[in-house]
Amino acid sequence: MKNLYFVFFLFFLISCQSKPPTPNSTIDTTEFILKDGFNIELVASEPLLDSPVAFTFDDNGRIWAVELPGYMRDIEGTAEEIADGKIVILEDTDKNGQMDKRTLFIDSLKMPRAIALAYGGLLYTETPHLWWVPIKNDKPGQRVLVDSLYVVGGNIEHQPNGLLYNLDNWWYSAKSNARYCYKDGKWLKEATSFRGQWGITSDEEGRLFYNNNSNALFGDYVRPNQFINNPYHKVKYSTHQTIAKDRRLFPIQATAVNRGYIDGVLDSLDRVTTFTSACGPHIYLGDNFPSAFKGNAFVCGPEANLVKRYILEEKDGLISAQPAYKDSEFLISKDETFRPINIYTGLDGALYILDLRKGIIQHRAYMTGYLREKILEKGLEKVNGLGRIYKISDKATASERIDLSTYSSVEYADLLQHPNGTLRIKAQQALIFGNHKELKKKIEAIALDASKPIGQIHALWTLEGLGILELPLLKSVGEKTYHPKVWTNLLQLSQNFVNSQAELTTFYQVARALNNTSVDLQLAHTIGKLNTPDAQNLWKGLASAYTNNPLFSEALVSSVANREADFLKLISNNTAKDSLQNMLLRASTNRENNANKAPQLFTAEFDDSRTKGFKLYNTYCAACHGPDGDGLENLAPPLNQSEYITEGSQKLALLLLHGLQGPITVRGKRYTMNAVMPGIKDNPALTDEDISALLTFVGNSFSDFPKYLSPEKIKELRQKTADKKEMWTEESLNEYVEKFITEENKNLF
């Protein structure tokens, strides 16, 4: 009950804190080093924003932002369970380019991470739920539960986020293997491939890109859910590919990062050398930047206070990314509290950078003692309650203010061909949500306009979303264009008409005649669904043309679910097993053993071990050793860099199991305590897995190098000392370690 009172009291104090003073509306942007030819302008800042983590634009150009003030509000990460997250609307009332009005839309949210305007309402997350709420006069209506288990992992750094509406009319999230679609008045959820950590984006073909903290850009070579149709084949070559292999960073100042003590992480001037907190990837599809920037990837590096630009290239169906600059970055800040975490393209085609503007970006569960010390040394724990949005635009191209709220449905249809991808996808969603089937002829005309292939693609998917796409139109579009991007979409959409076997076989023969690698890759995935002899010959021809190409082998195997044996016969005359044969044999074996390899939806919440250990430490250890691990006088010694933490996990596990009494020496200092440390071996609430998680957190947080001891090893130690009744003394523990734990396994991680 005391803890509950404390939470209420802390929430009261937080809610009563005054906002930071209003800054000058022209915050000094000379802190930035930006590539020539571009302007950077402040769009929004504190006190209108407090710890923003995501935002989106509405049809009026207003900003809807998610605020997460509870994330690392202090260096201990305390009270993050308090529901003080918010969704706010920011508006530029005087049309000068800066937001000057803040309207609260929803408050009292628990750890919100993502937001998206969708179908006349708002999608938003509140751990562990995904909600949709209708909007009327900027007020929320009765909310609808889209998913009760959108979040399955407890740590805020590893919760699903992004909520990207993709070309295929499905919503995708980073750090998730679920996707969502609104159809016939109902929300649908199905499994997809697991992707990324913080942020997700797509190119103009609807292929997804994402990253994790140390890898700037992963991506898929094909649109989502294309190669997972065979449940007995595990996708390996088409999704989650490393797109950007060069992870180097070129910051201008020293910075504090979690593993800065490891050789190579920092240079001689203490500047981080490679990504350690990559997030917020964004493929630029706007129309404000020069044409050379179209399709480029921008990646946030908040640990280095910069945004990196990559140029994407595609060859033989494979995508790669190279840094745009040899030894510099697109955008760098001289301020260590500049924390870019998400990037968006606006309605005006400009690039918008979301700046968390926070001193601490590493969650307490993962923070090393080294980083903690650096944060305190620099005073970064004091930087809170801020948040900014910046706009980057081309100096030579005026960014046009667009208000979509006045557009008619016909004008929305015209936007399907607009050079700004943000407007195209907004138009597609609006036409589908509005059920504008009366515009069928107009949208079909756009689909047939081969002079604007990207408009053709959006028109086709709009018709698919409206449920009025027809096979004759696909064939007509195919007769008018040879553009490979259009054809890959035609082939994917043709799968809706798989019963038209003869027509599709002829259609696929036309596709094969294009002799294009990207088209062939999509065809390889599609062709196996047909049973005609000519279709099987096409499948065999692709297998021969791309022998021992694992990406094509994966496409071919994905298309023949449950018919692997039949297609093995088609290539049985091969003298040596190639990648395709091996994949078919493996899938056939998996089917016989009922070994499903397709992505599976999670059915229950869970914590990763580090987060679980953090919670256990706060429950069982922090009261004596302190949340900072510095110990409390006459009660418990410090844990930071203690020999009991740094010298090996087995010794610490034995101490935890049986407790310790009497004096103890830590870092050369003798401590005589008034209390004993009780053992936890007889606590029925703590399993071997719990103790392993606790050791993982303590070993990471209070020593330079992370420690790990498996639950199996803890069980073994528990059994070896099962007869022990009394607590350890320092002397008896050291004697046991010397006698029974060999030098070889003393420092087992």
XYZ file of C-alpha atoms in Angstrom:
749
model
C 0.000 0.000 0.000
C 2.916 2.343 0.724
C 4.137 1.848 -2.839
C 0.700 2.728 -4.174
C 0.623 5.949 -2.143
C 4.091 6.782 -3.435
C 2.985 6.347 -7.048
C -0.030 8.610 -6.540
C 2.106 11.208 -4.790
C 4.737 11.165 -7.535
C 2.065 11.461 -10.201
C 0.661 14.484 -8.346
C 4.071 16.129 -8.242
C 4.685 15.458 -11.930
C 1.304 16.805 -12.981
C 1.869 19.972 -10.963
C 5.297 20.747 -12.375
C 5.378 23.914 -14.399
C 6.185 23.715 -18.079
C 9.616 24.815 -19.247
C 9.704 28.492 -20.177
C 8.554 29.309 -23.668
C 11.649 29.625 -25.859
C 12.274 32.222 -28.493
C 10.167 31.239 -31.489
C 13.324 31.433 -33.562
C 15.434 28.878 -31.688
C 19.031 29.188 -32.843
C 19.418 26.761 -35.733
C 23.111 27.554 -36.065
C 23.646 24.546 -33.813
C 23.173 22.482 -36.988
C 25.587 21.613 -39.755
C 23.409 20.855 -42.780
C 24.434 19.976 -46.311
C 24.523 22.863 -48.759
C 21.341 23.677 -50.630
C 18.958 23.051 -47.728
C 17.234 25.092 -45.041
C 16.353 23.906 -41.553
C 13.487 25.589 -39.704
C 11.872 25.080 -36.325
C 8.263 23.900 -36.658
C 7.353 23.101 -33.050
C 9.046 23.139 -29.660
C 8.509 23.104 -25.917
C 6.234 23.974 -24.152
C 3.954 22.807 -26.985
C 5.821 19.489 -26.980
C 7.071 17.327 -24.122
C 9.113 14.212 -24.957
C 7.509 13.440 -28.348
C 8.153 9.984 -29.837
C 5.971 9.977 -32.964
C 3.705 12.243 -34.982
C 1.627 12.413 -38.140
C 0.018 15.081 -40.321
C -3.734 15.452 -40.772
C -5.398 16.727 -43.937
C -5.129 20.319 -42.685
C -1.382 20.006 -42.198
C -1.704 20.000 -38.415
C 0.561 17.765 -36.362
C -0.788 15.000 -34.115
C 1.963 14.000 -31.709
C 2.494 11.276 -29.111
C 4.205 12.401 -25.899
C 6.021 10.004 -23.591
C 7.231 12.013 -20.576
C 7.469 8.862 -18.464
C 10.391 7.467 -20.443
C 13.529 7.837 -18.287
C 12.187 10.820 -16.359
C 15.257 10.340 -14.148
C 18.383 8.242 -14.263
C 16.729 5.389 -12.338
C 13.823 5.125 -14.771
C 11.370 5.424 -11.894
C 7.592 5.570 -12.137
C 7.443 4.736 -15.837
C 4.260 2.793 -15.057
C 2.412 6.057 -14.415
C -0.075 6.694 -17.212
C 0.935 10.231 -18.161
C 1.369 9.808 -21.913
C -0.578 12.160 -24.177
C -1.726 12.745 -27.723
C -1.804 16.413 -28.685
C -2.748 18.427 -31.769
C -0.416 21.225 -32.848
C -1.644 23.961 -35.154
C -0.087 26.893 -37.002
C -2.870 29.454 -36.612
C -1.032 32.429 -38.109
C 0.382 30.410 -41.041
C 3.973 31.466 -40.407
C 5.331 27.920 -40.508
C 5.542 27.418 -36.729
C 3.031 25.679 -34.527
C 1.541 28.051 -31.957
C -1.517 26.233 -30.609
C -1.674 23.021 -28.574
C -4.866 21.012 -28.068
C -4.972 17.973 -25.805
C -6.735 15.082 -27.540
C -6.156 12.167 -25.138
C -4.194 11.990 -21.899
C -3.450 9.464 -19.145
C -1.992 6.924 -21.569
C 0.344 4.153 -20.449
C 3.533 4.107 -22.506
C 2.095 5.127 -25.912
C 4.547 4.568 -28.771
C 2.754 5.071 -32.073
C 0.012 7.017 -33.811
C -1.673 7.096 -37.227
C -4.697 8.847 -38.658
C -6.842 6.142 -40.176
C -10.337 5.836 -41.640
C -11.736 8.998 -40.175
C -10.238 8.320 -36.760
C -7.009 7.722 -34.923
C -4.994 4.568 -34.367
C -2.852 4.747 -31.244
C -1.057 2.423 -28.886
C -1.359 2.118 -25.142
C 0.562 -0.792 -23.698
C -0.449 -3.513 -24.417
C -3.384 -2.398 -26.599
C -3.912 -0.978 -30.063
C -6.967 1.302 -30.201
C -8.908 3.104 -32.892
C -11.045 6.089 -31.936
C -13.322 8.186 -34.164
C -12.647 11.935 -34.270
C -15.345 14.580 -34.146
C -14.516 18.261 -33.715
C -11.044 17.307 -32.484
C -12.563 15.189 -29.715
C -12.282 11.412 -29.322
C -15.419 9.326 -29.634
C -16.032 5.820 -28.325
C -12.794 3.931 -28.821
C -12.628 0.516 -30.471
C -10.174 -2.180 -29.411
C -8.211 -3.255 -32.487
C -5.843 -5.611 -30.667
C -5.596 -6.495 -26.974
C -2.057 -7.797 -27.521
C -0.369 -5.291 -29.807
C 2.496 -5.074 -27.300
C 3.917 -8.410 -26.178
C 7.255 -7.282 -24.705
C 7.327 -5.114 -21.620
C 10.371 -2.901 -22.213
C 9.516 0.421 -23.827
C 12.649 0.232 -26.016
C 11.345 -2.976 -27.540
C 7.649 -2.362 -28.026
C 5.949 -2.339 -31.435
C 5.784 1.047 -33.103
C 5.550 2.735 -36.480
C 1.990 1.999 -37.666
C 2.843 2.345 -41.349
C 0.006 2.245 -43.885
C 1.600 0.429 -46.801
C 0.850 0.210 -50.503
C -0.904 -3.161 -50.033
C -3.533 -1.586 -47.702
C -2.157 -3.254 -44.554
C -0.712 -1.546 -41.474
C 2.763 -2.643 -40.399
C 4.786 -2.023 -37.255
C 8.423 -2.266 -36.297
C 9.315 -4.740 -33.546
C 6.278 -6.804 -34.473
C 5.177 -9.772 -36.544
C 1.531 -8.694 -36.806
C -0.165 -6.634 -39.493
C -3.649 -5.091 -39.564
C -6.292 -4.264 -42.145
C -9.698 -2.600 -41.887
C -12.176 -4.362 -44.161
C -15.955 -4.499 -44.294
C -16.222 -2.650 -41.003
C -13.890 -4.997 -39.129
C -10.252 -4.941 -38.077
C -8.261 -7.949 -39.261
C -4.981 -9.178 -37.802
C -2.601 -11.699 -39.291
C 0.999 -12.806 -38.966
C 3.824 -11.304 -40.969
C 7.608 -11.439 -40.792
C 9.173 -9.891 -37.704
C 10.833 -6.565 -38.492
C 13.117 -4.083 -36.800
C 13.186 -2.198 -33.519
C 12.314 1.504 -33.723
C 10.733 2.825 -36.898
C 9.576 1.352 -40.204
C 9.288 2.775 -43.711
C 8.606 1.668 -47.286
C 9.740 2.504 -50.794
C 7.409 3.391 -53.666
C 6.976 -0.319 -54.439
C 5.747 -1.076 -50.932
C 8.860 -2.945 -49.810
C 9.567 -2.464 -46.113
C 12.743 -1.138 -44.476
C 13.659 -1.028 -40.791
C 16.686 -1.344 -38.489
C 17.941 -2.159 -35.033
C 20.174 -0.159 -32.730
C 23.476 -1.156 -34.345
C 22.388 -1.754 -37.943
C 21.292 1.279 -39.917
C 19.055 -0.392 -42.464
C 17.519 -3.797 -42.989
C 14.977 -4.438 -45.698
C 12.911 -6.862 -47.742
C 13.585 -7.582 -51.396
C 9.875 -8.119 -52.042
C 6.602 -6.720 -50.731
C 5.488 -8.170 -47.385
C 3.937 -11.605 -46.968
C 4.976 -12.717 -50.433
C 7.355 -15.519 -49.562
C 5.714 -16.907 -46.428
C 2.911 -18.739 -48.216
C 4.588 -22.110 -47.802
C 4.275 -22.785 -44.053
C 6.940 -25.472 -44.223
C 9.655 -23.246 -45.599
C 11.476 -20.790 -43.321
C 12.103 -17.515 -45.125
C 15.771 -16.618 -45.085
C 16.876 -14.789 -48.229
C 14.072 -12.369 -49.095
C 13.348 -10.572 -45.808
C 15.420 -8.969 -43.064
C 18.415 -8.472 -45.341
C 21.256 -6.125 -44.447
C 20.807 -3.239 -46.870
C 23.389 -0.827 -45.401
C 26.587 -2.661 -44.501
C 28.525 0.553 -43.870
C 27.510 1.629 -40.338
C 30.179 4.297 -39.793
C 29.250 7.645 -38.261
C 31.024 11.003 -38.473
C 29.884 13.110 -35.502
C 31.670 16.303 -34.552
C 31.693 15.962 -30.769
C 32.295 13.510 -27.967
C 29.197 11.619 -26.947
C 28.121 9.224 -24.194
C 27.152 5.745 -25.396
C 26.432 2.553 -23.507
C 29.512 0.538 -24.492
C 31.920 3.411 -24.862
C 34.555 1.544 -22.848
C 34.908 -1.152 -25.527
C 37.788 -0.682 -27.967
C 36.634 0.763 -31.273
C 33.289 2.115 -30.106
C 34.765 5.603 -29.627
C 37.604 7.252 -31.495
C 40.534 9.097 -29.887
C 38.298 12.152 -29.344
C 35.539 10.070 -27.705
C 33.276 10.337 -30.739
C 31.133 7.298 -31.504
C 32.356 5.512 -34.637
C 29.359 3.362 -35.659
C 25.644 3.230 -34.969
C 24.661 2.124 -31.469
C 21.117 3.605 -31.395
C 19.981 3.660 -35.022
C 16.255 4.361 -35.330
C 13.555 6.096 -37.359
C 14.572 5.012 -40.896
C 12.746 6.866 -43.652
C 12.672 6.422 -47.424
C 12.231 9.875 -48.942
C 9.447 9.893 -51.556
C 8.651 13.607 -51.463
C 8.837 16.209 -54.226
C 10.641 19.100 -52.514
C 14.201 17.758 -52.610
C 16.232 17.418 -55.836
C 15.443 14.312 -57.886
C 18.691 12.608 -56.809
C 17.220 12.309 -53.285
C 14.124 10.380 -54.392
C 14.191 6.921 -52.857
C 17.129 7.726 -50.564
C 17.104 6.463 -46.994
C 17.574 8.760 -43.995
C 18.452 7.169 -40.651
C 18.455 8.784 -37.211
C 21.548 8.543 -35.019
C 20.415 10.108 -31.707
C 23.500 8.847 -29.874
C 25.669 10.897 -32.271
C 23.212 13.817 -32.694
C 22.900 13.366 -36.449
C 20.886 12.122 -39.419
C 22.633 9.933 -41.995
C 21.718 9.679 -45.677
C 22.054 6.513 -47.762
C 21.645 6.053 -51.512
C 19.788 2.846 -52.401
C 20.705 0.767 -55.425
C 19.026 -2.295 -56.925
C 20.662 -4.937 -59.092
C 19.415 -8.397 -60.021
C 16.607 -8.151 -57.467
C 18.981 -7.247 -54.604
C 18.946 -3.893 -52.805
C 21.970 -2.251 -51.222
C 22.676 1.127 -49.654
C 25.804 3.253 -49.677
C 26.461 6.360 -47.558
C 25.796 9.498 -49.566
C 28.858 11.259 -48.127
C 32.364 9.913 -47.652
C 33.284 11.387 -44.282
C 30.379 13.607 -43.183
C 26.633 13.467 -42.567
C 23.481 15.039 -43.985
C 22.619 16.755 -40.687
C 24.701 17.118 -37.512
C 23.970 19.049 -34.332
C 26.536 20.629 -32.045
C 24.175 20.028 -29.119
C 24.397 16.647 -27.380
C 20.703 16.829 -26.445
C 19.593 16.793 -30.099
C 17.934 13.368 -30.279
C 16.439 12.673 -33.711
C 14.294 9.541 -33.428
C 11.794 9.690 -36.298
C 11.625 11.224 -39.780
C 8.592 11.945 -41.968
C 7.782 13.461 -45.353
C 5.194 16.223 -45.040
C 2.239 17.121 -47.239
C 4.516 19.785 -48.743
C 7.175 17.240 -49.710
C 9.716 18.530 -47.176
C 11.494 16.356 -44.613
C 10.482 16.630 -40.945
C 12.759 15.547 -38.084
C 11.319 14.613 -34.677
C 13.723 15.572 -31.898
C 13.081 13.888 -28.543
C 15.473 16.497 -27.052
C 16.194 14.391 -23.984
C 19.349 13.839 -21.992
C 18.897 10.087 -21.428
C 17.840 7.830 -24.310
C 19.034 4.480 -22.893
C 16.483 2.606 -20.779
C 17.623 1.775 -17.253
C 17.286 -1.948 -17.875
C 20.074 -1.774 -20.476
C 22.213 1.042 -19.072
C 25.763 0.110 -18.138
C 27.531 1.560 -15.130
C 29.875 3.306 -17.560
C 27.046 5.179 -19.298
C 25.396 6.057 -16.003
C 28.606 7.685 -14.827
C 28.964 9.660 -18.073
C 25.358 10.879 -17.914
C 25.833 12.203 -14.389
C 29.185 13.721 -15.294
C 27.614 15.667 -18.179
C 24.414 16.534 -16.307
C 22.296 14.931 -19.034
C 19.836 13.517 -16.474
C 18.568 17.082 -15.959
C 17.447 17.508 -19.594
C 13.727 16.699 -19.591
C 10.394 18.165 -20.623
C 11.580 19.257 -24.066
C 10.745 18.254 -27.627
C 11.062 19.731 -31.101
C 10.163 19.218 -34.746
C 12.326 20.606 -37.528
C 11.603 21.022 -41.218
C 14.292 20.564 -43.848
C 13.548 21.913 -47.325
C 15.366 22.603 -50.557
C 16.438 26.229 -50.861
C 15.694 26.254 -54.576
C 12.190 24.765 -54.357
C 9.351 26.426 -52.497
C 7.417 23.958 -50.360
C 3.741 24.329 -51.165
C 1.234 24.475 -48.305
C -1.499 21.911 -48.997
C -4.871 21.646 -47.257
C -6.473 18.337 -48.175
C -9.560 18.986 -46.066
C -11.086 20.924 -48.958
C -10.461 18.203 -51.568
C -13.301 16.352 -53.245
C -13.164 12.623 -53.865
C -12.320 13.299 -57.527
C -9.393 15.480 -56.486
C -8.228 12.741 -54.138
C -8.213 10.341 -57.090
C -5.978 12.749 -59.005
C -3.534 12.657 -56.099
C -2.826 8.980 -56.844
C -0.445 10.284 -59.510
C 1.120 13.042 -57.397
C 4.941 13.090 -57.209
C 4.779 13.252 -53.380
C 4.376 9.752 -51.949
C 2.790 11.071 -48.737
C -0.095 12.514 -50.738
C -0.450 9.368 -52.851
C -0.835 7.063 -49.867
C -3.190 9.492 -48.112
C -5.364 9.608 -51.225
C -5.375 5.816 -51.521
C -6.483 5.378 -47.925
C -9.135 8.125 -48.169
C -10.700 6.664 -51.319
C -10.868 3.197 -49.765
C -12.239 4.380 -46.434
C -14.819 6.557 -48.209
C -15.820 3.512 -50.274
C -15.690 5.620 -53.438
C -16.615 2.844 -55.840
C -18.401 5.440 -57.963
C -14.935 6.545 -59.115
C -14.110 3.123 -60.567
C -13.839 4.347 -64.175
C -11.623 7.281 -63.219
C -9.303 5.142 -61.088
C -9.125 2.530 -63.858
C -8.119 5.285 -66.301
C -5.263 6.235 -63.973
C -4.245 2.574 -63.832
C -4.054 2.531 -67.617
C -1.955 5.706 -67.867
C 1.474 4.235 -68.649
C 3.088 7.676 -68.614
C 2.877 7.694 -64.806
C 3.746 4.190 -63.600
C 3.702 5.080 -59.903
C 0.124 6.347 -60.369
C -0.761 3.057 -62.042
C 0.469 1.123 -59.023
C -1.499 3.205 -56.499
C -4.621 3.054 -58.658
C -4.435 -0.752 -58.836
C -4.096 -1.109 -55.078
C -6.903 1.394 -54.520
C -9.183 -0.759 -56.655
C -8.030 -3.813 -54.699
C -8.841 -2.074 -51.420
C -12.281 -1.140 -52.727
C -12.880 -4.757 -53.761
C -13.529 -3.825 -57.418
C -10.283 -4.887 -59.100
C -10.899 -7.130 -62.114
C -8.643 -9.441 -64.106
C -9.437 -7.825 -67.503
C -8.025 -4.544 -66.174
C -4.799 -6.249 -65.081
C -4.419 -7.694 -68.565
C -5.148 -4.333 -70.173
C -2.583 -2.585 -67.987
C -0.068 -5.287 -68.913
C -0.669 -4.599 -72.597
C 0.103 -0.898 -72.143
C 3.269 -0.989 -70.051
C 6.585 -2.783 -69.817
C 7.580 -1.041 -66.610
C 8.959 -3.703 -64.219
C 7.564 -2.026 -61.077
C 4.074 -2.054 -62.537
C 4.452 -5.665 -63.636
C 5.573 -6.937 -60.239
C 2.397 -5.438 -58.778
C 0.271 -6.869 -61.567
C 1.634 -10.329 -60.815
C 1.004 -10.040 -57.101
C -2.545 -8.761 -57.622
C -3.250 -11.520 -60.158
C -3.180 -14.038 -57.314
C -6.691 -12.831 -56.434
C -7.887 -14.555 -59.629
C -6.079 -17.886 -59.319
C -9.155 -19.773 -60.541
C -8.721 -18.264 -64.023
C -5.982 -20.766 -64.801
C -5.800 -20.464 -68.592
C -5.971 -16.659 -68.691
C -3.333 -16.300 -65.997
C -1.003 -18.762 -67.720
C -1.045 -16.622 -70.869
C -0.596 -13.500 -68.745
C 2.415 -15.026 -67.009
C 3.979 -15.993 -70.336
C 3.883 -12.307 -71.294
C 5.562 -11.437 -67.983
C 8.341 -14.006 -68.593
C 8.965 -12.573 -72.032
C 9.913 -9.242 -70.436
C 13.136 -10.954 -69.297
C 13.470 -8.713 -66.246
C 14.987 -10.028 -63.017
C 12.571 -8.225 -60.682
C 9.570 -9.371 -62.700
C 10.932 -12.918 -62.812
C 11.358 -12.924 -59.032
C 7.712 -12.024 -58.497
C 6.663 -14.481 -61.191
C 8.647 -17.261 -59.496
C 6.604 -16.699 -56.365
C 3.298 -16.535 -58.257
C 3.563 -19.197 -60.954
C 3.435 -22.296 -58.751
C -0.153 -21.587 -57.752
C -1.328 -22.651 -61.224
C -1.784 -26.263 -62.273
C -1.588 -25.955 -66.069
C 1.241 -27.715 -67.959
C 2.385 -24.410 -69.472
C 2.561 -22.828 -66.013
C 4.666 -25.725 -64.757
C 6.977 -25.292 -67.728
C 7.346 -21.621 -66.808
C 8.209 -22.638 -63.244
C 10.782 -25.122 -64.533
C 12.222 -22.520 -66.897
C 12.718 -20.060 -64.049
C 14.359 -22.791 -61.974
C 16.790 -23.429 -64.817
C 17.460 -19.747 -65.531
C 18.292 -18.973 -61.918
C 20.036 -22.163 -60.831
C 21.593 -21.981 -57.364
C 20.201 -18.512 -56.762
C 18.836 -18.868 -53.195
C 16.557 -15.832 -53.512
C 14.829 -17.321 -56.569
C 14.819 -20.767 -54.997
C 12.959 -19.284 -52.041
C 10.441 -17.671 -54.382
C 9.858 -20.918 -56.246
C 9.457 -22.970 -53.057
C 7.086 -20.435 -51.535
C 4.705 -20.848 -54.457
C 4.268 -24.638 -54.293
C 3.082 -25.281 -50.744
C 2.130 -28.934 -50.182
C 3.209 -29.865 -53.736
C 6.959 -30.035 -53.232
C 7.225 -33.663 -54.391
C 5.530 -32.873 -57.720
C 7.931 -30.049 -58.472
C 10.960 -32.031 -57.365
C 10.146 -34.384 -60.224
C 10.323 -31.491 -62.691
C 13.991 -30.920 -61.842
C 14.916 -34.504 -60.900
C 17.328 -34.852 -63.815
C 19.779 -32.449 -62.184
C 23.013 -34.331 -61.430
C 23.754 -32.371 -58.249
C 21.343 -30.954 -55.721
C 21.132 -27.185 -56.045
C 19.637 -24.711 -53.574
C 16.132 -25.236 -54.988
C 16.226 -28.997 -54.566
C 17.543 -28.681 -51.049
C 14.812 -26.214 -50.124
C 12.093 -28.403 -51.633
C 13.394 -31.462 -49.794
C 13.599 -29.548 -46.520
C 10.057 -28.181 -46.920
C 8.765 -31.652 -47.753
C 10.417 -33.082 -44.628
C 9.012 -30.270 -42.496
C 5.546 -30.987 -43.864
C 5.857 -34.676 -43.046
C 6.917 -33.752 -39.508
C 4.245 -31.050 -39.244
C 7.008 -28.508 -38.513
C 5.365 -25.170 -39.268
C 7.961 -22.519 -40.159
C 5.579 -19.668 -40.975
C 5.436 -16.562 -38.733
C 3.191 -17.135 -35.718
C 1.298 -14.498 -33.764
C 2.175 -14.122 -30.084
C -0.520 -15.218 -27.674
C 0.756 -13.791 -24.376
C 2.778 -10.898 -22.989
C 6.345 -11.415 -21.881
C 9.353 -9.446 -20.657
C 12.797 -9.807 -22.136
C 15.287 -11.043 -19.569
C 16.960 -7.670 -19.050
C 13.666 -5.893 -18.347
C 12.513 -8.739 -16.154
C 15.780 -8.502 -14.223
C 15.354 -4.736 -13.839
C 11.914 -5.240 -12.291
C 13.176 -8.008 -10.012
C 16.080 -5.845 -8.865
C 13.712 -3.027 -7.958
C 11.538 -5.497 -6.051
C 14.171 -7.475 -4.153
C 17.455 -5.529 -4.173
C 17.053 -1.774 -4.640
C 15.739 -1.123 -1.133
C 19.135 -2.079 0.332
C 21.628 -1.653 -2.493
C 19.918 1.438 -3.901
C 18.418 1.873 -7.358
C 21.817 3.181 -8.467
C 23.728 0.214 -7.031
C 25.788 2.465 -4.747
C 24.578 0.767 -1.580
C 23.237 2.275 1.623
C 25.382 3.020 4.657
C 25.179 0.346 7.392
C 22.700 -1.616 5.296
C 24.296 -2.951 2.098
C 27.595 -2.475 0.238
C 27.824 -0.999 -3.268
C 27.354 -3.188 -6.320
C 29.015 -0.884 -8.849
C 32.250 -2.567 -9.982
C 32.044 -4.892 -6.976
C 34.195 -8.017 -7.275
C 31.034 -10.013 -6.721
C 29.689 -8.567 -9.976
C 32.809 -8.350 -12.112
C 34.564 -11.624 -11.269
C 31.964 -14.068 -12.523
C 28.313 -14.973 -12.426
C 28.550 -18.298 -10.584
C 29.893 -16.721 -7.403
C 27.141 -14.109 -7.481
C 24.522 -16.795 -8.100
C 25.692 -18.759 -5.057
C 25.510 -15.603 -2.948
C 21.971 -14.891 -4.176
C 20.804 -18.443 -3.503
C 22.052 -18.719 0.070
C 22.591 -15.138 1.250
C 25.510 -13.664 3.155
C 26.216 -12.600 6.735
C 29.100 -10.811 8.418
C 31.655 -8.346 7.102
C 32.355 -8.131 3.375
C 35.142 -6.503 1.382
C 34.220 -4.579 -1.767
C 36.860 -2.791 -3.849
C 39.332 -2.897 -0.978
C 36.954 -1.471 1.624
C 35.676 -3.528 4.538
C 31.934 -3.215 5.248
C 30.373 -4.335 8.529
C 26.621 -4.286 8.122
C 23.799 -4.194 10.651
C 21.745 -6.527 8.492
C 22.292 -9.791 6.661
C 21.505 -10.494 3.034
C 18.882 -13.252 2.939
C 19.091 -16.024 0.363
C 16.348 -16.490 -2.189
C 16.636 -20.223 -2.905
C 13.522 -20.966 -0.863
C 11.404 -18.152 -2.297
C 8.654 -19.935 -4.282
C 8.025 -16.781 -6.332
C 11.523 -16.863 -7.859
C 12.371 -19.466 -10.491
C 15.762 -20.284 -11.951
C 14.738 -18.185 -14.944
C 14.034 -15.248 -12.619
C 17.431 -15.539 -10.955
C 19.096 -15.724 -14.374
C 17.291 -12.534 -15.423
C 18.278 -10.790 -12.187
C 21.924 -11.738 -12.700
C 21.763 -10.519 -16.294
C 20.543 -7.079 -15.242
C 22.954 -6.702 -12.334
C 25.915 -7.922 -14.388
C 25.125 -5.486 -17.188
C 24.260 -2.494 -15.032
C 27.052 -2.588 -12.462
C 30.064 -3.841 -14.407
C 31.794 -2.943 -17.636
C 31.058 -6.216 -19.375
C 27.674 -7.965 -19.331
C 27.337 -11.233 -17.459
C 25.049 -14.148 -18.131
C 24.307 -17.407 -16.343
C 21.726 -19.745 -17.790
C 18.766 -21.058 -15.772
C 20.212 -24.547 -16.285
C 23.483 -23.546 -14.623
C 21.612 -21.955 -11.720
C 19.647 -25.172 -11.302
C 22.920 -27.086 -11.223
C 24.368 -24.769 -8.552
C 21.151 -25.061 -6.562
C 21.406 -28.862 -6.631
C 25.112 -28.907 -5.714
C 24.445 -26.815 -2.599
C 21.039 -28.267 -1.717
C 22.258 -29.459 1.695
C 23.550 -26.054 2.708
C 21.468 -24.650 5.586
C 23.382 -21.592 6.736
C 24.235 -18.343 4.955
C 27.628 -17.777 3.443
C 30.284 -15.682 5.065
C 32.714 -13.979 2.748
C 35.400 -16.472 3.740
C 33.257 -19.594 3.279
C 31.987 -18.400 -0.091
C 35.515 -17.739 -1.342
C 36.663 -21.127 -0.112
C 33.798 -22.877 -1.920
C 34.495 -21.023 -5.143
C 38.200 -21.876 -5.026
C 37.446 -25.539 -4.371
C 34.547 -26.331 -6.683
C 34.551 -23.732 -9.442
C 37.518 -24.179 -11.732
C 39.472 -21.368 -13.327
C 38.101 -22.465 -16.694
C 34.488 -21.738 -15.809
C 34.960 -19.132 -13.075
C 34.029 -16.275 -15.369
C 31.282 -18.087 -17.212
C 29.093 -15.595 -19.056
